[in-house]
Short mmCIF file of C-alpha atoms (C1' of nucleotides) in Angstrom, two decimals:
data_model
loop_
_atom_site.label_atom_id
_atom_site.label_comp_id
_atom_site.label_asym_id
_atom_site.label_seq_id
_atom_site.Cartn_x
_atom_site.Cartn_y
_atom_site.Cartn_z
CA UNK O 1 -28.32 -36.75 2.10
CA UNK O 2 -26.37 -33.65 4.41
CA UNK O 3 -29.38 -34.39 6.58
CA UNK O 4 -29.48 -37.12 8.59
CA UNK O 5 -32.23 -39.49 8.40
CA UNK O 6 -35.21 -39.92 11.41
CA UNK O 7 -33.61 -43.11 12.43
CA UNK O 8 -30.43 -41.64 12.98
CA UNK O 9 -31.54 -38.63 14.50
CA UNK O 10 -33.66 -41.05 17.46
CA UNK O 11 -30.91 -42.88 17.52
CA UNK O 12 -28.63 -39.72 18.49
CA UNK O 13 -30.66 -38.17 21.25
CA UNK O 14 -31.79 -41.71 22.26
CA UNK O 15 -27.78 -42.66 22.91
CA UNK O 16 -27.09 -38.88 24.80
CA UNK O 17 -30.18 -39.35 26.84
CA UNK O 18 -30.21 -42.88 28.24
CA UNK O 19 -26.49 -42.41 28.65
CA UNK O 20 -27.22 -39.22 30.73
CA UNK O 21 -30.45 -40.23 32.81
CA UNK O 22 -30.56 -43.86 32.27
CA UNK O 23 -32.99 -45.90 30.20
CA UNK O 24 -36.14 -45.90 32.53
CA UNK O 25 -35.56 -42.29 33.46
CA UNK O 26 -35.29 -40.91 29.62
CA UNK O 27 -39.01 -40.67 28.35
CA UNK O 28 -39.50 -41.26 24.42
CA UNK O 29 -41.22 -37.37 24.69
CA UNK O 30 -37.65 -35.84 25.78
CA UNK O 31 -35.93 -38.15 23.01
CA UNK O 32 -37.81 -37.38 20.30
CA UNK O 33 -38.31 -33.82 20.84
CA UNK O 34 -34.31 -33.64 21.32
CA UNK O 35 -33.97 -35.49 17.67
CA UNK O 36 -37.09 -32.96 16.75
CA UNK O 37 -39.21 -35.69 15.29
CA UNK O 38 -42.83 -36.99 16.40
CA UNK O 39 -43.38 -39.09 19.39
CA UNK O 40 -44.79 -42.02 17.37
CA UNK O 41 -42.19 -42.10 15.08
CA UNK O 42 -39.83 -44.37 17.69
CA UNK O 43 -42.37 -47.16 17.69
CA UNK O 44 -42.52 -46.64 14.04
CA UNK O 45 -39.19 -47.23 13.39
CA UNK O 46 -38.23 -49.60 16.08
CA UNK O 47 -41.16 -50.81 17.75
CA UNK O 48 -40.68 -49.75 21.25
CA UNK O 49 -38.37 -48.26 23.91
CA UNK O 50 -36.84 -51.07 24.49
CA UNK O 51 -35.57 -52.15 20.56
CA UNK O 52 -34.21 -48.34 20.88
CA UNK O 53 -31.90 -49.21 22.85
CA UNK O 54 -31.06 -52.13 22.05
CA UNK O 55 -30.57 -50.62 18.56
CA UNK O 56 -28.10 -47.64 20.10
CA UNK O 57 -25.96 -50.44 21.83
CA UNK O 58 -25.55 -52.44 18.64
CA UNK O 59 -24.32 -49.24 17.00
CA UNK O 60 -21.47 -48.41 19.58
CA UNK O 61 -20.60 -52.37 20.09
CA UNK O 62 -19.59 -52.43 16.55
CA UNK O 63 -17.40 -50.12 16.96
CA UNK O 64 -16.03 -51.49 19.87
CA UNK O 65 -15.68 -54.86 18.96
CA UNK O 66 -14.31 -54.21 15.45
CA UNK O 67 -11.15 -51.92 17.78
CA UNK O 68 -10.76 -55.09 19.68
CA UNK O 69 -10.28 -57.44 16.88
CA UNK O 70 -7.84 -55.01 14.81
CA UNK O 71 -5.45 -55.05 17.65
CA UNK O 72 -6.29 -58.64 18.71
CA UNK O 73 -5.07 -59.46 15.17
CA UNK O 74 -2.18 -57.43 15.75
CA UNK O 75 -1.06 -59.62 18.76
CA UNK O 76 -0.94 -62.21 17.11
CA UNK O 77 0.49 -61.49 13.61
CA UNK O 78 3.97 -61.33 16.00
CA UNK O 79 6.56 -63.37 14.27
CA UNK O 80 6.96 -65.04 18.02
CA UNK O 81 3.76 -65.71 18.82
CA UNK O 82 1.30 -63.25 20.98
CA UNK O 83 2.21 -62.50 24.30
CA UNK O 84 -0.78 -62.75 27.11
CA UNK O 85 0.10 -59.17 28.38
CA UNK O 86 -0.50 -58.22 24.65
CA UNK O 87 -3.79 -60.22 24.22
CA UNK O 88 -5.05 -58.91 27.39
CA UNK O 89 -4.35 -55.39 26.15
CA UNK O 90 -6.46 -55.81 23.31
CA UNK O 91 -9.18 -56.54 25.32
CA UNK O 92 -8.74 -54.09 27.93
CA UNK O 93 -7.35 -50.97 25.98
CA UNK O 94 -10.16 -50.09 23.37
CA UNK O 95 -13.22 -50.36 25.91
CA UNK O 96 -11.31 -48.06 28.69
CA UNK O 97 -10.56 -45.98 25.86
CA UNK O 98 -14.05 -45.70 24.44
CA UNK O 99 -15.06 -45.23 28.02
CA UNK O 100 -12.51 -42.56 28.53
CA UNK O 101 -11.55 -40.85 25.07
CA UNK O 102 -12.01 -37.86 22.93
CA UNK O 103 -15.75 -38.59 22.77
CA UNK O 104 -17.24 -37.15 25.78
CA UNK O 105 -20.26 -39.28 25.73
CA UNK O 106 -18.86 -42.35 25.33
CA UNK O 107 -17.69 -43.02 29.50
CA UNK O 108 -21.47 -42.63 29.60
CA UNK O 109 -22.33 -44.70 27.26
CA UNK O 110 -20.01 -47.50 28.97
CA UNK O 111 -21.73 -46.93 32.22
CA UNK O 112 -25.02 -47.67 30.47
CA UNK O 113 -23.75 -50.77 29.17
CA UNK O 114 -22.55 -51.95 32.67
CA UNK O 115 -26.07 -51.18 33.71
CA UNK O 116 -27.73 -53.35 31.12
CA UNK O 117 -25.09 -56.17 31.87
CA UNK O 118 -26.61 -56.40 35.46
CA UNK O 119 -29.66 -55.58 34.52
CA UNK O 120 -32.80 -58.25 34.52
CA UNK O 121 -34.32 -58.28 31.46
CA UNK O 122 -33.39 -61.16 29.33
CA UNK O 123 -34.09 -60.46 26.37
CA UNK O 124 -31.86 -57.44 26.30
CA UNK O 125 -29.10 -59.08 27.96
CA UNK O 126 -28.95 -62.13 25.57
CA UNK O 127 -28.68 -59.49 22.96
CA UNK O 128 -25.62 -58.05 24.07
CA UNK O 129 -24.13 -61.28 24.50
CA UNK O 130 -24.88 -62.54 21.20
CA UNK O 131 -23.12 -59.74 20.25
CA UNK O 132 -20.42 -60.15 22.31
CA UNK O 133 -19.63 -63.67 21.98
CA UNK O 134 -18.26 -64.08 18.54
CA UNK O 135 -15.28 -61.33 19.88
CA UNK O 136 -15.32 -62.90 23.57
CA UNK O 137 -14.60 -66.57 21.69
CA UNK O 138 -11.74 -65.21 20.12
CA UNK O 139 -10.20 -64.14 22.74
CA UNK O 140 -10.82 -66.75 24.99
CA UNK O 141 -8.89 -69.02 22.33
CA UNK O 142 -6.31 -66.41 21.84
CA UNK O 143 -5.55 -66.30 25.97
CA UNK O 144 -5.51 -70.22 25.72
CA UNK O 145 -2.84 -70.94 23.48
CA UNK O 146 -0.41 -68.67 25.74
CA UNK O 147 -1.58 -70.70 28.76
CA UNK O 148 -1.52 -74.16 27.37
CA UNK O 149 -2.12 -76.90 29.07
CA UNK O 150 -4.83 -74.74 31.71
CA UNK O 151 -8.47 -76.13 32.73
CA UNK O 152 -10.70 -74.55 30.28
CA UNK O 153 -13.77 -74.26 33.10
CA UNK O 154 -11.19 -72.34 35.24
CA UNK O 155 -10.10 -70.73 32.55
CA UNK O 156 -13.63 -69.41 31.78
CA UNK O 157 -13.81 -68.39 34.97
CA UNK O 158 -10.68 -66.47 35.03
CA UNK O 159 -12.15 -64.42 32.05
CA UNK O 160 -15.17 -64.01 33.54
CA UNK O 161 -12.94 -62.56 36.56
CA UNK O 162 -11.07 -60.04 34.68
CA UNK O 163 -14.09 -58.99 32.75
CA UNK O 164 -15.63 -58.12 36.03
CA UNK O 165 -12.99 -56.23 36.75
CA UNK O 166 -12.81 -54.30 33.58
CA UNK O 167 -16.42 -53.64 33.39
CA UNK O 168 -16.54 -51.97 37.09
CA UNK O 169 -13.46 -50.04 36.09
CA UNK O 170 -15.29 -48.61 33.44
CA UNK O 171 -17.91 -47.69 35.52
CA UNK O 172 -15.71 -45.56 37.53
CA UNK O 173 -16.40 -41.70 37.70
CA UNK O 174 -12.22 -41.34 38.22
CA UNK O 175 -10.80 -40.11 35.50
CA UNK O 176 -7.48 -41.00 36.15
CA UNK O 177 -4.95 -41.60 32.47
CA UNK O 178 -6.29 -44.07 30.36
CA UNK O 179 -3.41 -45.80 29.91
CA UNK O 180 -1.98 -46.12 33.12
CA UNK O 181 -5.02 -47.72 33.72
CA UNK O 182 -5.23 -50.09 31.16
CA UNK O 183 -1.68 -50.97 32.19
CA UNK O 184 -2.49 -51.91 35.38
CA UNK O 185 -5.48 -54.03 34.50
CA UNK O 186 -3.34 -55.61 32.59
CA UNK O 187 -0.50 -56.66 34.60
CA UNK O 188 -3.06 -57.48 37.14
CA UNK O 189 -4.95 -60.02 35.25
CA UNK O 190 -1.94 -61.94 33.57
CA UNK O 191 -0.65 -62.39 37.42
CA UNK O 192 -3.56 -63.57 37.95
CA UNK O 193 -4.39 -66.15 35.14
CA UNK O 194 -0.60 -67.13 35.96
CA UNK O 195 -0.63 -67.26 39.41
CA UNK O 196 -3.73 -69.94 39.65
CA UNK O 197 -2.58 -71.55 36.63
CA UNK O 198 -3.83 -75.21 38.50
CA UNK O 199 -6.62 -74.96 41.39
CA UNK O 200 -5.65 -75.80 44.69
CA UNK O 201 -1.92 -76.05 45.10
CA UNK O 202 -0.25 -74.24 46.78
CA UNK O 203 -0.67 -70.23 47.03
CA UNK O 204 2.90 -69.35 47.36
CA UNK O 205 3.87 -69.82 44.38
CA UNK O 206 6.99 -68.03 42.57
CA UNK O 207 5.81 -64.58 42.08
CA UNK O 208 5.75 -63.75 38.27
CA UNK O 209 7.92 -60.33 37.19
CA UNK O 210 6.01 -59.54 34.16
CA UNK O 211 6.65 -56.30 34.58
CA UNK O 212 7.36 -55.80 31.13
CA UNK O 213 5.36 -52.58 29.79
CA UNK O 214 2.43 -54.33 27.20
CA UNK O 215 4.24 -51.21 24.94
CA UNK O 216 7.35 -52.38 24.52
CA UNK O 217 6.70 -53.51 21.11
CA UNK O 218 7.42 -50.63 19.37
CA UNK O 219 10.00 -48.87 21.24
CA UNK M 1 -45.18 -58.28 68.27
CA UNK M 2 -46.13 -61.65 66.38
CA UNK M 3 -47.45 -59.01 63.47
CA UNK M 4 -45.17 -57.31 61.30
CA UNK M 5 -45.01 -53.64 61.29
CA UNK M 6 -46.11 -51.73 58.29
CA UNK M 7 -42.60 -51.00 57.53
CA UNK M 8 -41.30 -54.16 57.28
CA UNK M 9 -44.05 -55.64 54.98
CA UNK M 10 -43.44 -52.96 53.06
CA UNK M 11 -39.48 -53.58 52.77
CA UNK M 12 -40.05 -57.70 52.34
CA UNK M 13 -42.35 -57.32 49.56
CA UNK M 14 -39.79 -54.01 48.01
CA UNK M 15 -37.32 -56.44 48.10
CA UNK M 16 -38.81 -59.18 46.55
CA UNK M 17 -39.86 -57.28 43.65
CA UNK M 18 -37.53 -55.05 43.14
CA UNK M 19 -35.28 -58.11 42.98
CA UNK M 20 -37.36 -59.91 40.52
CA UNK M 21 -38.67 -57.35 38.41
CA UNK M 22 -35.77 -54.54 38.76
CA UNK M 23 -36.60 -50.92 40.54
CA UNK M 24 -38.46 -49.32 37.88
CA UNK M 25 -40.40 -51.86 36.43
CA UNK M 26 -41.59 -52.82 40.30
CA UNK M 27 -44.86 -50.59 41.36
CA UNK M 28 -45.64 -49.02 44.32
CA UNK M 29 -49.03 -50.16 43.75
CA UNK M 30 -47.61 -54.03 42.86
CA UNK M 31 -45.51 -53.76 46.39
CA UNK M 32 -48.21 -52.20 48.05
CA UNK M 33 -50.77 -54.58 47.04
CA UNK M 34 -48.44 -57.42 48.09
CA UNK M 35 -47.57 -56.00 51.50
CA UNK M 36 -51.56 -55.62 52.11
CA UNK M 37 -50.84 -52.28 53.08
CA UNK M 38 -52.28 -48.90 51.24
CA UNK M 39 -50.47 -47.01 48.45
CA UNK M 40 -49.41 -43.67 50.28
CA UNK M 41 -48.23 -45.60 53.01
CA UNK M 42 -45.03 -45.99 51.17
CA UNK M 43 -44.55 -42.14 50.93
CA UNK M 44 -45.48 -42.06 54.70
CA UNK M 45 -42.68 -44.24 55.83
CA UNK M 46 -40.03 -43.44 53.48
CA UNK M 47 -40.98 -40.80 51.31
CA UNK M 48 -40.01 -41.97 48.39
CA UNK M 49 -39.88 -44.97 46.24
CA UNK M 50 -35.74 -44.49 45.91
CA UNK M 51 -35.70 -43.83 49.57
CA UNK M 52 -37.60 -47.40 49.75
CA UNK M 53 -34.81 -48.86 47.45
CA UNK M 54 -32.30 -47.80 49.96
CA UNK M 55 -33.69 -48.61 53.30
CA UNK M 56 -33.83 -52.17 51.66
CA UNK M 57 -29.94 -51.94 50.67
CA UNK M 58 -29.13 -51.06 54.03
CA UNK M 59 -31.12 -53.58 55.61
CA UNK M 60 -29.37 -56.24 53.82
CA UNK M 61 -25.48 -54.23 53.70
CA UNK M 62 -25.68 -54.37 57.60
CA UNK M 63 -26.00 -58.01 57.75
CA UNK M 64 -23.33 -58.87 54.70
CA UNK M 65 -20.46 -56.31 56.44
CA UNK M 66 -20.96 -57.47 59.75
CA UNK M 67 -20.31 -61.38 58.26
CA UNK M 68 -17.53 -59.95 56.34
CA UNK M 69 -16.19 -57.71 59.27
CA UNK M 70 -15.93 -61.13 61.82
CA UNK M 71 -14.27 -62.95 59.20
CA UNK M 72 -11.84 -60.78 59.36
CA UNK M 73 -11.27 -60.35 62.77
CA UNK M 74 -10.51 -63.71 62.81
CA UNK M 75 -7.94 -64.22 60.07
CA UNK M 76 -6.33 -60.90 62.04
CA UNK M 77 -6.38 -62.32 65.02
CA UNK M 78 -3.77 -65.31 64.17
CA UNK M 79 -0.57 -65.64 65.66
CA UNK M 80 1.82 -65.36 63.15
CA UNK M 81 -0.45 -62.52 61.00
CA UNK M 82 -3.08 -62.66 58.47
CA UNK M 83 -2.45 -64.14 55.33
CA UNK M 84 -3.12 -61.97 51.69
CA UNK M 85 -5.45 -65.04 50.76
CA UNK M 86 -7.39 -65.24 54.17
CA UNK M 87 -7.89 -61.13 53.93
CA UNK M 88 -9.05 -61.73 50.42
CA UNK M 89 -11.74 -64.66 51.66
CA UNK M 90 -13.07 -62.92 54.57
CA UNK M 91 -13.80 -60.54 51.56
CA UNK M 92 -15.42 -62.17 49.44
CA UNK M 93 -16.91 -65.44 50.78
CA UNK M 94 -19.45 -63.79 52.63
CA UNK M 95 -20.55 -61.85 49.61
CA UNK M 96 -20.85 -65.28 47.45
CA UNK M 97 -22.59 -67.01 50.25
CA UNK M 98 -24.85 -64.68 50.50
CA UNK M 99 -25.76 -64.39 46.78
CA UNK M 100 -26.04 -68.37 46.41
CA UNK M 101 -26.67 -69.22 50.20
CA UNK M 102 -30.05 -71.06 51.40
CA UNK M 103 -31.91 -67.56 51.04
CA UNK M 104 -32.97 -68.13 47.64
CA UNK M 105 -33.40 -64.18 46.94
CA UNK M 106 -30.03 -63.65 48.14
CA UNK M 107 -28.69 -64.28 44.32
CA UNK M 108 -31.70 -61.47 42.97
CA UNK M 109 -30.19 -59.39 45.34
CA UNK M 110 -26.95 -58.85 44.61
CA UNK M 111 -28.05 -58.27 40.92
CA UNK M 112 -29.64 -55.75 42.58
CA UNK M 113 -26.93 -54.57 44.11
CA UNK M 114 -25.07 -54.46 40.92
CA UNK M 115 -27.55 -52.83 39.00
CA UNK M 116 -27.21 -50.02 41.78
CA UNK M 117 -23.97 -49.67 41.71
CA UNK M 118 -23.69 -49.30 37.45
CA UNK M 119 -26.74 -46.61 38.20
CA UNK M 120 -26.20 -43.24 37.20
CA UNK M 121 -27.90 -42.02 40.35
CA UNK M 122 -25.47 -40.11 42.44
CA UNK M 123 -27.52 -39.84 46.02
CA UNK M 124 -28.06 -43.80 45.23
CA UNK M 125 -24.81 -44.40 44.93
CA UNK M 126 -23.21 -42.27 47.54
CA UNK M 127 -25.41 -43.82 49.88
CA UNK M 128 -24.27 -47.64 49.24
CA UNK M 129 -20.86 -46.37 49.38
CA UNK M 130 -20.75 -44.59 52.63
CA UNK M 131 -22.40 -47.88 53.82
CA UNK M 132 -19.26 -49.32 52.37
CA UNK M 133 -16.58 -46.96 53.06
CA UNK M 134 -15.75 -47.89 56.74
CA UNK M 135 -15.72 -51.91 55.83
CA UNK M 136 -13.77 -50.95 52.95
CA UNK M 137 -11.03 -48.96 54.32
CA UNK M 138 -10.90 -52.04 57.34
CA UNK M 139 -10.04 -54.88 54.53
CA UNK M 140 -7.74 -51.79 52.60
CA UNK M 141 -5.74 -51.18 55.79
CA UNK M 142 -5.77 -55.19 55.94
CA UNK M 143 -4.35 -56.07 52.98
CA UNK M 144 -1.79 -53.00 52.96
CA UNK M 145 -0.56 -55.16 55.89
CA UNK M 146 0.52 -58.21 53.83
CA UNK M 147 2.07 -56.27 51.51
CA UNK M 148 4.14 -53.62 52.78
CA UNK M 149 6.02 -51.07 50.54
CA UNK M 150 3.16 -51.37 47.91
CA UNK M 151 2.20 -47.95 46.42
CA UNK M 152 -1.49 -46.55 48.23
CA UNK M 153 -2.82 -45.17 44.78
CA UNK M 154 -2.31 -48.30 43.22
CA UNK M 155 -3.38 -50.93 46.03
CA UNK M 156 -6.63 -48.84 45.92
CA UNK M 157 -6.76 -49.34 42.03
CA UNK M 158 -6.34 -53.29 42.36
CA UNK M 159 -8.59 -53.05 45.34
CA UNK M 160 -11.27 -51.87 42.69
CA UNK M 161 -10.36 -54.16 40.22
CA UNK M 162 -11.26 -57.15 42.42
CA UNK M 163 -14.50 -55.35 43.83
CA UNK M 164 -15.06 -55.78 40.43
CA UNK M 165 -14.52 -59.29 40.19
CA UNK M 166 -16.49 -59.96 42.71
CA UNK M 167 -19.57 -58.23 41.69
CA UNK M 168 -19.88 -59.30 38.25
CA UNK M 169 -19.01 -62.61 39.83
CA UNK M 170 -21.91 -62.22 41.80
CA UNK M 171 -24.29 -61.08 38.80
CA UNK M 172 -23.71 -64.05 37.11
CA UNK M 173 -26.44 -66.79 36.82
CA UNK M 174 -24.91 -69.69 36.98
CA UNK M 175 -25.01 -71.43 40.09
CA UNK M 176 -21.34 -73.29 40.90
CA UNK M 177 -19.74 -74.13 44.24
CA UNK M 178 -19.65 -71.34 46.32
CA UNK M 179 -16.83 -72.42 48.08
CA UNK M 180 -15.17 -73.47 44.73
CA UNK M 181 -16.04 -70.30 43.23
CA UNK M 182 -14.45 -68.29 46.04
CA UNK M 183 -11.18 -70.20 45.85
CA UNK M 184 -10.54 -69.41 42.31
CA UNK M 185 -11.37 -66.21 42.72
CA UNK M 186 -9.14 -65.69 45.79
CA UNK M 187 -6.00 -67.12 44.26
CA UNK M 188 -6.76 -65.00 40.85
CA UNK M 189 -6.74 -61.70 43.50
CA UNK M 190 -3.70 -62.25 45.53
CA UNK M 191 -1.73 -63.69 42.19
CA UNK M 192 -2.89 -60.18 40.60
CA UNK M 193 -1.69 -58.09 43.89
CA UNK M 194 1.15 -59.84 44.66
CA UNK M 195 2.39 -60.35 40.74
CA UNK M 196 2.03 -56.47 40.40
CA UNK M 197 4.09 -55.35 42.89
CA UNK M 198 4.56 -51.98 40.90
CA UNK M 199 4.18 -50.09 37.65
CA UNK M 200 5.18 -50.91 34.93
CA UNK M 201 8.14 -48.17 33.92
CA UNK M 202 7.50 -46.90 30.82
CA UNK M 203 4.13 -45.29 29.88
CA UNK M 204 4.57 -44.16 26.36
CA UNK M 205 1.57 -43.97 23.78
CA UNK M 206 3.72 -45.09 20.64
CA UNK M 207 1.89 -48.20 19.27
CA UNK M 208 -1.52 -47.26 20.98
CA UNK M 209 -1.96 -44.81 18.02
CA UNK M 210 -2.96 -47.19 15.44
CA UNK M 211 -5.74 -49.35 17.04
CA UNK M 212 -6.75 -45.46 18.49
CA UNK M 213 -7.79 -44.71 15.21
CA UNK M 214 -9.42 -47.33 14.28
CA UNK M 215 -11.90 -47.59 17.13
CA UNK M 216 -12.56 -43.49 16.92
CA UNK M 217 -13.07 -44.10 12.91
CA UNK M 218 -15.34 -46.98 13.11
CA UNK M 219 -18.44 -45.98 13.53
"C1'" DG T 1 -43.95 -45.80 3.23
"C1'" DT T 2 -43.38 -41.71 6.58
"C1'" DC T 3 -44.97 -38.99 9.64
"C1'" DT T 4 -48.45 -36.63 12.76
"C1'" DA T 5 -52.06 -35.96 16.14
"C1'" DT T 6 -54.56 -37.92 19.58
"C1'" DA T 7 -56.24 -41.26 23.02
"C1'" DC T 8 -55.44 -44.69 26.72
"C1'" DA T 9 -54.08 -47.27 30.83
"C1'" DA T 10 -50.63 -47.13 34.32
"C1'" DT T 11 -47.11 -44.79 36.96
"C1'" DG T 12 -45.01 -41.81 41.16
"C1'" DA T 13 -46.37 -38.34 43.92
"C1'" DT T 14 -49.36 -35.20 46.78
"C1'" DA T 15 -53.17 -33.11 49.54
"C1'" DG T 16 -56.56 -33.53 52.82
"C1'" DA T 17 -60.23 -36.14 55.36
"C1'" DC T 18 -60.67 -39.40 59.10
"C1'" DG C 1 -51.09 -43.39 60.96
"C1'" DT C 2 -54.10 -44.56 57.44
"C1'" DC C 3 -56.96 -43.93 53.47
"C1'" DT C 4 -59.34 -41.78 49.16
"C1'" DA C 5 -59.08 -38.76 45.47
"C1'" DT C 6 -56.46 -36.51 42.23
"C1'" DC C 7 -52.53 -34.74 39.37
"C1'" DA C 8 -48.93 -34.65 35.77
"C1'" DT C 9 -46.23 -37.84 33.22
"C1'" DT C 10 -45.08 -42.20 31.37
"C1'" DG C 11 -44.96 -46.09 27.35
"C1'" DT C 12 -47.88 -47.64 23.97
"C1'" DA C 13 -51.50 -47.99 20.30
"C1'" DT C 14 -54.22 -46.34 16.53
"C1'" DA C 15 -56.43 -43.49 13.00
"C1'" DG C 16 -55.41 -40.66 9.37
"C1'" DA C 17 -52.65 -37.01 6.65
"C1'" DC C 18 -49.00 -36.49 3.01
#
DNA sequence: GTCTATACAATGATAGAC
DNA sequence: GTCTATCATTGTATAGAC
């Protein structure tokens, strides 16, 4: 049991590969000789290139997700209710740390997962989303009940917005400190979702501080 | 001058289908075949099929920058100074008109464009960006403008953080207002630059830990 | 059930004739 | 400038060994 099984050894050299070169670039011949088993044995196991893939992002979104909900739950276990700075920061801290942290590969594997957000194919995208939206729902509630009262379309929107800006973040070759960075995407977004709380009144409106740090809890 | 060159019936029909299909899927031979023109005329005229990609990006950049570039001449160009939120629109209406405008391959397009961008290709990517930079730096110095004192490093990092908006903005298939769409997300930008005027103070890593190792022991 | 060897159609690219 | 022929490499499929 020391040695890992084929599947996990595709999956390995699948994940470093199409992480370094990209999925169309990375040929099943330099994946499976990497992971030193047969060529065939990838459609074997999961039927073609593409269920690879798929089958290395469902392994790391796990991961990712599960971080995300742990601190999510965190939030809002506060005796005074969750703070949006601190529901945003659940959101935005784990992935830019994923992207960015010990594990070398894993800003690569984030910029392969912004790749397959834009890219075409359908049935890969609706994977990821499936996967995604049992986490994304919960957060979207979670961001609702400090912003009561707020259009839910624009509101949708607004998420929509700051995932955008997340996800090119991520994409980002800088490798400035992670969490300065998260920090800022913070603060950004809630003065954002507070600022346009109601659509078009008036854009003045009374500049929020929030400048409180989204770590303040524990010091 | 009624016929189309060979070059540009090769770069409509590279368009189209690397739009549709994506860049690697799309065939020289299926673009080819479409332009009615032969195989190796591709290499001929461009040398490459990424070299194609990019003379296609730059066709349509040109056109997008110099809408975007007028726009904001003319919010400049007011008496009493341009406005954050005018900056912001000459920004990014042009870029959502053009994905959702009468041109109905103007939405494939900027998925395109997306996908480019979350590439891992480096001479790709340099390219769109030096097509970039010079528009870029004009809407920077713009926007510096309306809000003086702000700190460079981190105007530039909320200057990415709503190119980020924008694009993923821009991926996404569903097809609402334009002009509605634009609004929203011009209010959501200027709340998030002017609400977060500066850093936040403190930067310490005390209650990160927890959540840290969760997401780096999951898996 | 797992894994291997091999074959196949299609791809990007190139060289050379016209 | 344009075209034909050709090359190595790709994802995929299948037949057969343990």
């Amino acid at each position: 049991m020391t040695e890992p099984t084929t599947c996990d050894r595709i999956l390995d050299a699948a994940e470093a590969l199409f992480a370094e070169q990209g999925f169309h670039p990375a040929s099943l011949r330099q994946i499976t000789q990497a992971a030193g088993v047969n060529l065939a044995a990838v459609h074997y196991h999961f039927g073609s290139k593409q269920a690879l893939l798929l089958a290395v992002f469902r392994r790391r979104l796990d991961a990712l997700n599960q971080a995300r909900l742990a601190r999510l739950e965190e939030a809002l276990a506060k005796a005074d209710g969750a703070r949006l700075e601190d529901v945003l920061d659940a959101f935005v801290y784990p992935a830019l740390a994923f992207s960015r942290g010990s594990d070398a590969d894993g800003h690569r594997f984030m910029q392969l997962l912004m790749r397959a957000f834009a890219d075409r194919d359908e049935d890969l995208h609706a994977a990821i989303s499936s996967e995604y939206a049992f986490v994304m729902r919960r957060f979207a509630d979670a961001i609702a009940q400090t912003l009561p009262g707020r259009d839910p379309e624009l509101l949708r929107r607004q998420l929509d917005f700051t995932v955008g800006a997340l996800t090119y973040t991520m994409a980002e070759s800088s490798l400035a400190d992670t969490r300065s960075i998260a920090s800022d995407l913070v603060r950004f977004a809630a003065a954002g979702l507070r600022g346009s709380g109601q659509r078009a009144a008036s854009h003045d409106s009374t500049v929020q501080t929030g400048a409180r740090s989204t770590l303040e809890t524990s010091s």
